[in-house]
Coordinates of C-alpha atoms and ligand atoms in Angstrom, one line a residue:
M1 CA -16.2 -21.8 -22.5
K2 CA -16.0 -18.1 -21.7
N3 CA -19.4 -17.8 -20.1
Q4 CA -18.7 -20.7 -17.9
V5 CA -15.7 -19.0 -16.3
K6 CA -16.4 -18.3 -12.6
I7 CA -14.5 -17.5 -9.4
N8 CA -14.2 -20.6 -7.1
G9 CA -14.8 -18.9 -3.8
D10 CA -13.6 -21.9 -1.7
R11 CA -10.3 -21.9 -3.6
L12 CA -9.9 -18.2 -3.1
M13 CA -10.6 -18.3 0.7
R14 CA -8.3 -21.3 1.0
S15 CA -5.5 -19.4 -0.6
I16 CA -6.0 -16.4 1.7
F17 CA -5.5 -18.6 4.7
E18 CA -2.6 -20.5 3.1
L19 CA -0.8 -17.3 2.4
G20 CA -1.6 -16.0 5.9
R21 CA 0.6 -18.7 7.4
F22 CA 3.7 -16.9 6.3
G23 CA 4.4 -14.5 9.1
G24 CA 1.2 -15.6 10.8
L25 CA 0.9 -14.3 14.4
E26 CA -0.2 -16.5 17.4
G27 CA -3.3 -14.3 18.2
G28 CA -4.2 -14.0 14.5
G29 CA -3.0 -11.5 11.9
V30 CA 0.2 -11.3 10.0
S31 CA 3.6 -9.8 10.5
R32 CA 5.4 -9.9 7.1
L33 CA 7.6 -6.9 6.7
A34 CA 9.1 -6.4 3.2
L35 CA 12.1 -8.5 2.3
T36 CA 12.1 -10.6 5.5
E37 CA 12.1 -14.4 5.6
A38 CA 8.3 -14.4 5.9
D39 CA 8.1 -12.2 2.8
R40 CA 10.4 -14.7 1.0
Q41 CA 8.1 -17.6 1.9
A42 CA 5.1 -15.7 0.7
R43 CA 6.8 -14.8 -2.5
D44 CA 7.7 -18.4 -3.1
Y45 CA 4.1 -19.5 -2.5
V46 CA 2.8 -16.9 -5.0
A47 CA 5.5 -17.7 -7.6
N48 CA 4.8 -21.4 -7.3
R49 CA 1.1 -20.9 -7.8
M50 CA 1.9 -18.9 -10.9
R51 CA 4.1 -21.7 -12.3
E52 CA 1.5 -24.4 -11.4
M53 CA -0.9 -22.4 -13.7
D54 CA 1.7 -22.3 -16.5
M55 CA 2.1 -18.5 -16.1
S56 CA 5.5 -17.1 -17.1
V57 CA 7.1 -15.6 -14.0
W58 CA 9.2 -12.3 -14.2
V59 CA 11.2 -11.0 -11.3
D60 CA 12.8 -7.6 -11.7
G61 CA 15.7 -5.7 -10.1
I62 CA 13.5 -4.4 -7.2
G63 CA 11.9 -7.7 -6.6
N64 CA 8.5 -7.1 -8.3
I65 CA 7.0 -10.4 -9.4
I66 CA 4.8 -10.5 -12.5
G67 CA 3.0 -13.7 -13.5
T68 CA 1.5 -13.7 -17.0
Y69 CA -1.2 -16.0 -18.4
A70 CA -0.8 -16.0 -22.2
G71 CA -3.6 -14.7 -24.4
N72 CA -4.4 -15.6 -28.0
E73 CA -2.4 -12.5 -29.2
D74 CA 0.9 -11.3 -28.0
L75 CA -0.3 -7.9 -26.7
P76 CA 0.5 -6.0 -23.5
P77 CA -1.5 -7.7 -20.7
V78 CA -4.3 -6.5 -18.6
M79 CA -2.8 -6.6 -15.1
M80 CA -4.3 -7.2 -11.7
G81 CA -2.2 -7.1 -8.6
S82 CA -1.2 -5.5 -5.2
H83 CA 1.3 -6.4 -2.5
I84 CA 2.0 -9.2 0.0
D85 CA 4.2 -7.3 2.5
T86 CA 2.2 -6.3 5.6
V87 CA 2.7 -3.8 8.4
A88 CA 4.3 -5.3 11.6
A89 CA 1.0 -6.3 13.1
G90 CA -1.3 -6.5 10.1
G91 CA -4.2 -8.4 8.7
L92 CA -4.8 -11.3 6.3
Y93 CA -6.4 -9.1 3.6
D94 CA -4.5 -5.8 3.0
G95 CA -2.7 -6.4 -0.3
N96 CA -2.8 -10.2 -0.1
Y97 CA -6.5 -10.2 -1.2
G98 CA -5.7 -8.4 -4.5
V99 CA -2.9 -10.7 -5.4
L100 CA -4.7 -13.9 -4.6
S101 CA -7.9 -12.7 -6.4
G102 CA -5.8 -12.1 -9.4
L103 CA -4.5 -15.6 -9.2
E104 CA -8.0 -16.9 -8.7
V105 CA -9.1 -15.1 -11.9
V106 CA -6.4 -16.9 -13.8
A107 CA -7.3 -20.2 -12.1
A108 CA -11.0 -19.7 -13.2
L109 CA -9.8 -19.1 -16.8
K110 CA -7.7 -22.3 -16.6
D111 CA -10.6 -24.3 -15.3
Q112 CA -12.4 -23.7 -18.6
D113 CA -9.2 -23.8 -20.6
C114 CA -10.1 -20.3 -21.7
R115 CA -7.7 -17.9 -23.4
L116 CA -8.6 -14.3 -23.9
R117 CA -7.4 -12.0 -26.7
R118 CA -4.8 -10.3 -24.5
P119 CA -2.6 -11.9 -21.8
V120 CA -3.7 -11.5 -18.2
A121 CA -1.0 -10.7 -15.6
V122 CA -0.8 -10.6 -11.8
G123 CA 1.7 -8.1 -10.3
V124 CA 3.2 -8.5 -6.8
F125 CA 4.9 -5.2 -5.9
T126 CA 7.7 -4.8 -3.4
N127 CA 7.5 -2.9 -0.2
E128 CA 4.1 -1.3 -0.7
E129 CA 3.6 -0.7 3.1
G130 CA 6.7 1.4 3.5
V131 CA 7.1 0.3 7.1
R132 CA 10.6 -1.1 6.9
F133 CA 11.8 0.9 3.9
Q134 CA 10.5 4.3 2.8
P135 CA 8.8 5.5 0.7
D136 CA 5.8 3.2 0.5
M137 CA 4.8 1.8 -2.8
L138 CA 8.5 1.5 -3.5
G139 CA 8.4 -1.4 -6.0
S140 CA 5.5 0.0 -8.1
L141 CA 7.1 3.5 -8.0
V142 CA 10.3 2.1 -9.5
F143 CA 8.2 0.1 -12.0
A144 CA 6.4 3.3 -13.1
G145 CA 9.8 5.1 -13.5
G146 CA 9.2 7.4 -10.4
C147 CA 12.4 6.4 -8.7
S148 CA 15.6 5.0 -10.0
L149 CA 16.6 1.4 -9.2
E150 CA 19.9 2.6 -7.8
E151 CA 18.2 5.0 -5.4
A152 CA 15.7 2.4 -4.3
L153 CA 18.3 -0.3 -3.8
A154 CA 20.4 2.1 -1.6
T155 CA 17.4 2.8 0.7
T156 CA 18.1 1.5 4.2
D157 CA 16.0 0.3 7.1
Q158 CA 16.3 1.4 10.7
E159 CA 19.2 -1.1 11.2
G160 CA 21.1 0.3 8.2
L161 CA 20.4 -2.7 6.0
S162 CA 19.9 -1.7 2.3
V163 CA 17.1 -2.8 0.0
A164 CA 19.8 -4.4 -2.2
E165 CA 21.2 -6.5 0.7
A166 CA 17.7 -7.5 1.9
L167 CA 16.6 -8.4 -1.6
R168 CA 19.7 -10.5 -2.2
G169 CA 19.2 -12.1 1.3
I170 CA 15.8 -13.5 0.2
G171 CA 16.9 -14.3 -3.4
Y172 CA 14.5 -11.9 -5.1
H173 CA 17.0 -9.5 -6.7
G174 CA 15.6 -10.4 -10.0
P175 CA 17.4 -10.2 -13.4
E176 CA 14.6 -8.4 -15.3
P177 CA 14.6 -4.6 -16.0
V178 CA 12.5 -2.6 -13.7
T179 CA 10.8 -0.4 -16.3
G180 CA 9.4 -1.0 -19.7
F181 CA 7.2 -3.9 -18.9
P182 CA 4.2 -3.1 -21.1
V183 CA 0.8 -2.9 -19.2
D184 CA -2.4 -2.3 -21.2
R185 CA -4.6 -1.7 -18.1
Y186 CA -4.3 -2.2 -14.4
I187 CA -7.1 -3.1 -11.9
E188 CA -6.4 -3.5 -8.2
L189 CA -8.9 -5.2 -5.9
H190 CA -8.5 -4.3 -2.2
I191 CA -10.4 -4.0 1.1
E192 CA -11.5 -0.4 1.7
Q193 CA -9.6 -0.2 5.0
G194 CA -12.0 2.5 6.0
P195 CA -15.5 2.5 7.5
I196 CA -17.7 3.8 4.7
L197 CA -18.8 0.6 2.8
D198 CA -19.3 -1.4 6.0
L199 CA -21.4 1.4 7.6
E200 CA -23.5 1.7 4.4
K201 CA -23.7 -2.1 4.0
C202 CA -22.5 -1.5 0.4
P203 CA -20.8 -4.5 -1.2
I204 CA -18.7 -2.6 -3.8
G205 CA -16.6 0.6 -3.8
V206 CA -15.7 2.1 -7.2
V207 CA -12.5 4.0 -6.3
E208 CA -12.2 7.4 -8.0
G209 CA -8.7 8.1 -6.8
V210 CA -6.1 8.2 -4.0
Q211 CA -5.3 11.1 -1.6
G212 CA -1.9 12.8 -1.5
I213 CA 0.6 11.5 1.0
S214 CA 3.4 13.4 2.9
W215 CA 5.7 11.5 5.3
T216 CA 8.3 13.5 7.2
E217 CA 10.9 12.5 9.8
F218 CA 11.7 15.2 12.3
T219 CA 15.0 15.1 14.3
L220 CA 15.2 17.5 17.2
T221 CA 18.5 18.0 19.1
G222 CA 18.6 19.8 22.5
Q223 CA 20.8 19.5 25.5
A224 CA 20.9 16.8 28.1
N225 CA 20.9 18.3 31.5
H226 CA 19.8 17.7 35.1
A227 CA 16.1 17.5 35.6
G228 CA 16.3 19.0 39.1
T229 CA 18.9 21.7 38.8
T230 CA 18.3 23.2 35.4
P231 CA 15.9 26.2 35.6
M232 CA 13.0 26.0 33.2
N233 CA 14.1 29.1 31.3
M234 CA 17.6 27.6 30.7
R235 CA 16.5 24.3 29.1
H236 CA 17.0 23.1 25.5
D237 CA 14.4 20.4 25.9
A238 CA 14.0 18.4 22.7
G239 CA 11.3 16.3 24.3
Y240 CA 9.0 19.3 25.0
V241 CA 9.5 20.8 21.4
A242 CA 8.8 17.3 19.9
A243 CA 5.6 16.9 22.0
K244 CA 4.3 20.3 20.9
I245 CA 5.0 19.5 17.2
M246 CA 3.2 16.2 17.5
A247 CA 0.2 17.8 19.1
R248 CA 0.2 20.6 16.5
A249 CA 0.0 18.1 13.7
Y250 CA -3.1 16.6 15.2
E251 CA -4.7 20.0 15.9
L252 CA -3.8 21.2 12.4
A253 CA -5.8 18.3 10.9
L254 CA -8.8 19.2 13.0
G255 CA -8.4 22.9 12.1
L256 CA -8.1 22.3 8.4
G257 CA -11.3 20.2 8.5
S258 CA -12.5 17.3 6.5
G259 CA -10.1 15.5 4.3
Q260 CA -7.0 16.5 6.3
H261 CA -5.3 13.6 8.2
A262 CA -2.3 13.7 10.5
T263 CA -0.6 10.8 12.3
V264 CA 2.5 10.6 14.4
G265 CA 3.1 6.9 14.0
R266 CA 6.8 6.3 15.0
I267 CA 9.1 7.7 17.7
S268 CA 12.3 6.0 16.8
E269 CA 14.5 7.8 19.3
F270 CA 13.9 9.7 22.6
G271 CA 17.3 10.2 24.1
P272 CA 19.0 9.8 26.4
G273 CA 15.8 8.3 27.9
M274 CA 16.4 8.6 31.6
V275 CA 13.8 9.8 34.2
N276 CA 16.1 12.6 35.5
V277 CA 17.7 13.8 32.3
I278 CA 16.3 16.5 30.0
P279 CA 15.9 14.9 26.5
D280 CA 18.5 15.9 24.0
K281 CA 17.4 14.0 20.9
V282 CA 14.0 13.0 19.6
V283 CA 13.3 11.4 16.2
F284 CA 9.7 10.9 15.0
T285 CA 7.5 10.8 11.9
V286 CA 4.5 12.7 10.8
D287 CA 2.1 11.3 8.1
L288 CA -0.1 14.0 6.5
R289 CA -2.7 13.3 3.9
N290 CA -5.3 15.1 1.9
Y291 CA -7.3 14.7 -1.3
R292 CA -6.5 18.3 -2.2
E293 CA -2.9 19.0 -3.1
E294 CA -3.1 22.7 -2.2
V295 CA -4.5 21.9 1.3
L296 CA -1.8 19.3 1.8
Q297 CA 0.8 21.8 1.0
E298 CA -0.8 24.3 3.4
A299 CA -0.7 21.7 6.1
E300 CA 3.0 21.0 5.5
K301 CA 3.9 24.7 5.4
E302 CA 2.0 25.4 8.6
L303 CA 3.5 22.5 10.5
F304 CA 7.1 23.0 9.3
S305 CA 7.1 26.8 10.1
F306 CA 5.6 26.0 13.6
A307 CA 8.3 23.5 14.2
E308 CA 11.1 25.7 13.1
A309 CA 9.9 28.7 15.2
L310 CA 9.4 26.7 18.4
A311 CA 12.7 24.9 18.1
A312 CA 14.5 28.2 17.6
E313 CA 12.7 29.7 20.6
H314 CA 14.1 26.8 22.7
G315 CA 17.5 26.6 21.2
V316 CA 16.8 23.2 19.9
G317 CA 18.0 22.0 16.4
C318 CA 15.2 20.9 14.1
E319 CA 16.0 18.9 10.9
R320 CA 13.4 17.4 8.6
K321 CA 13.7 14.5 6.1
S322 CA 11.0 13.7 3.6
L323 CA 10.3 9.9 3.6
A324 CA 7.5 10.0 1.0
R325 CA 5.6 12.6 -1.0
F326 CA 3.0 11.6 -3.5
Q327 CA 0.3 13.9 -5.0
P328 CA -3.3 12.9 -5.2
V329 CA -4.2 10.6 -8.1
V330 CA -7.5 10.4 -10.1
F331 CA -8.2 7.0 -11.8
A332 CA -9.2 6.8 -15.5
E333 CA -12.9 7.3 -16.1
E334 CA -12.7 4.5 -18.7
I335 CA -11.9 2.1 -15.9
T336 CA -14.2 3.4 -13.2
G337 CA -17.0 3.5 -15.8
L338 CA -16.4 -0.2 -16.7
I339 CA -16.3 -1.2 -13.0
R340 CA -19.6 0.6 -12.4
A341 CA -21.2 -1.1 -15.5
E342 CA -20.1 -4.6 -14.5
A343 CA -21.3 -4.0 -11.0
E344 CA -24.7 -3.0 -12.3
A345 CA -24.7 -6.0 -14.6
M346 CA -24.2 -8.2 -11.5
G347 CA -27.0 -6.3 -9.8
L348 CA -24.6 -5.1 -7.1
G349 CA -25.0 -1.9 -5.1
Y350 CA -21.9 0.3 -5.2
R351 CA -20.7 3.7 -4.3
V352 CA -18.0 5.8 -5.7
L353 CA -15.4 6.9 -3.2
P354 CA -11.7 8.0 -2.9
S355 CA -9.1 5.9 -1.2
G356 CA -7.6 7.1 2.1
A357 CA -4.9 4.6 1.9
G358 CA -2.0 4.6 -0.6
H359 CA -1.9 1.8 -3.2
D360 CA 0.2 0.4 -6.0
A361 CA -2.6 1.4 -8.4
Q362 CA -1.6 5.1 -7.8
M363 CA 1.8 4.3 -9.3
L364 CA 0.5 2.1 -12.2
A365 CA -1.8 5.0 -13.1
R366 CA 1.4 6.8 -14.3
V367 CA 1.9 4.1 -17.0
C368 CA -1.6 3.0 -18.0
P369 CA -5.3 3.6 -17.4
S370 CA -5.8 2.1 -13.9
G371 CA -8.5 1.7 -11.3
M372 CA -9.5 0.0 -8.1
I373 CA -12.4 -2.0 -6.7
F374 CA -13.0 -2.0 -2.9
V375 CA -15.0 -4.4 -0.8
P376 CA -16.0 -3.7 2.8
N377 CA -14.1 -4.8 5.8
K378 CA -15.4 -5.0 9.3
D379 CA -15.6 -1.5 10.9
G380 CA -13.0 -0.5 8.4
I381 CA -10.3 -1.6 10.8
S382 CA -6.9 -2.2 9.0
H383 CA -3.2 -2.2 9.8
N384 CA -4.4 -4.2 12.8
I385 CA -4.5 -7.9 13.4
K386 CA -8.2 -7.6 13.9
E387 CA -8.7 -6.8 10.2
H388 CA -11.6 -8.9 8.9
A389 CA -13.7 -9.2 5.8
E390 CA -16.6 -11.5 5.1
P391 CA -16.0 -14.4 2.5
E392 CA -19.2 -13.4 0.7
D393 CA -17.9 -9.8 0.1
L394 CA -14.4 -11.1 -0.8
I395 CA -15.8 -13.5 -3.4
T396 CA -18.2 -10.9 -4.8
G397 CA -15.3 -8.5 -5.3
A398 CA -13.2 -11.2 -7.0
E399 CA -16.1 -12.1 -9.4
L400 CA -16.5 -8.4 -10.3
L401 CA -12.7 -8.2 -10.9
R402 CA -13.0 -11.3 -13.2
R403 CA -15.7 -9.7 -15.2
V404 CA -13.9 -6.4 -15.6
V405 CA -10.6 -8.1 -16.5
M406 CA -12.2 -10.4 -19.1
S407 CA -14.0 -7.5 -20.6
L408 CA -10.8 -5.5 -20.9
A409 CA -8.7 -8.4 -22.1
D410 CA -11.2 -9.3 -24.9
R411 CA -12.0 -5.9 -26.1
P412 CA -11.3 -5.2 -29.8
Ligands
HGY501 O1 0.3 4.0 3.9 C1 -0.5 3.5 3.2 O2 -1.5 4.1 2.9 C2 -0.3 2.2 2.5 O3 -0.8 1.2 3.4 N1 1.1 2.0 2.2
MN502 MN1 -2.6 -2.3 0.8
MN503 MN1 -1.5 -1.2 4.0

């Protein structure tokens, strides 16, 4: 009976800890980079749970997994979903929570042998984190037609292994086409990964959109030389120029004010790396984000021209490679309005907020009306093994997801 359908909180929490075993770290947290053995094990776990609930399982050419629970009519499904790859030292909840809550909604429907008008699907998108392969949200970007399958498959990691080879290596180079899967609506449930809901003790975030993302890899090439004999005005010091650019990115964010973010997250080369040799090659990344596209462009322009001028002044080569560039996205009012209405019907406090993190929902928004629900996580800490969320908040979020999805799937 429809009105008997309810989330089973114990089952949801159990599944979170079960999935967390794959790539689980000694001191807690998860390391499950995309297309690794741990990712394969997690994929198998999720696909098996889908089959146990007699969902059809679809695996496409970029490894996206879509489980579908049939409806009474053969219509495009209402889809929930997220990702199960994590950063190298991540938490139990980022991405995993959205996928497992989607499966819990299906399990709750099955408990009551309930079928809705439309099918209900759960999407598991490849390489959302973008740590091993760039850009992030790669699987959902291909699914939404934003990048060709060929280009995505040819992307390589730092060891030169391609997405195609890694996918084949874990057996998830699926046979299904990567575009054209019809989705009626998309709802992603996720921890906020920021401090606002936790600080305000607010149980629900209604996400209005996602900020723009700009990832750039800088390669600076100078001249190795003796640390003691080379006069300061005769150096081509790639290390000095790199350090100034890194500091400039941070200062730029402070200067541009609220909403501008800048992060130097990875220095993948600092050569030749000897105490008494002037550095001749430095490779590092800069992550710039802003909710306002024009300010994000201003930040890029400012940083890139600063880097070029300083490098030229020091006779250092400066190359840039864009690793990811996505404009800000605003979610459909139809979806955010429904989430608000269902939260009110549950008597839940909520606040509307944008997402600082990137999500698959920003790609699904290219193909259908999409939206997101946030729940608080402790101190907003994420991309960190200390990531934590309270079961009560997680279960409340899943119950809200269930209500929103059932309402969409049964609408005339
Ligand atoms: O980078 C992001 O915001 C996401 O975690 N991929
Ligand atoms: Mn995520
Ligand atoms: Mn993440």
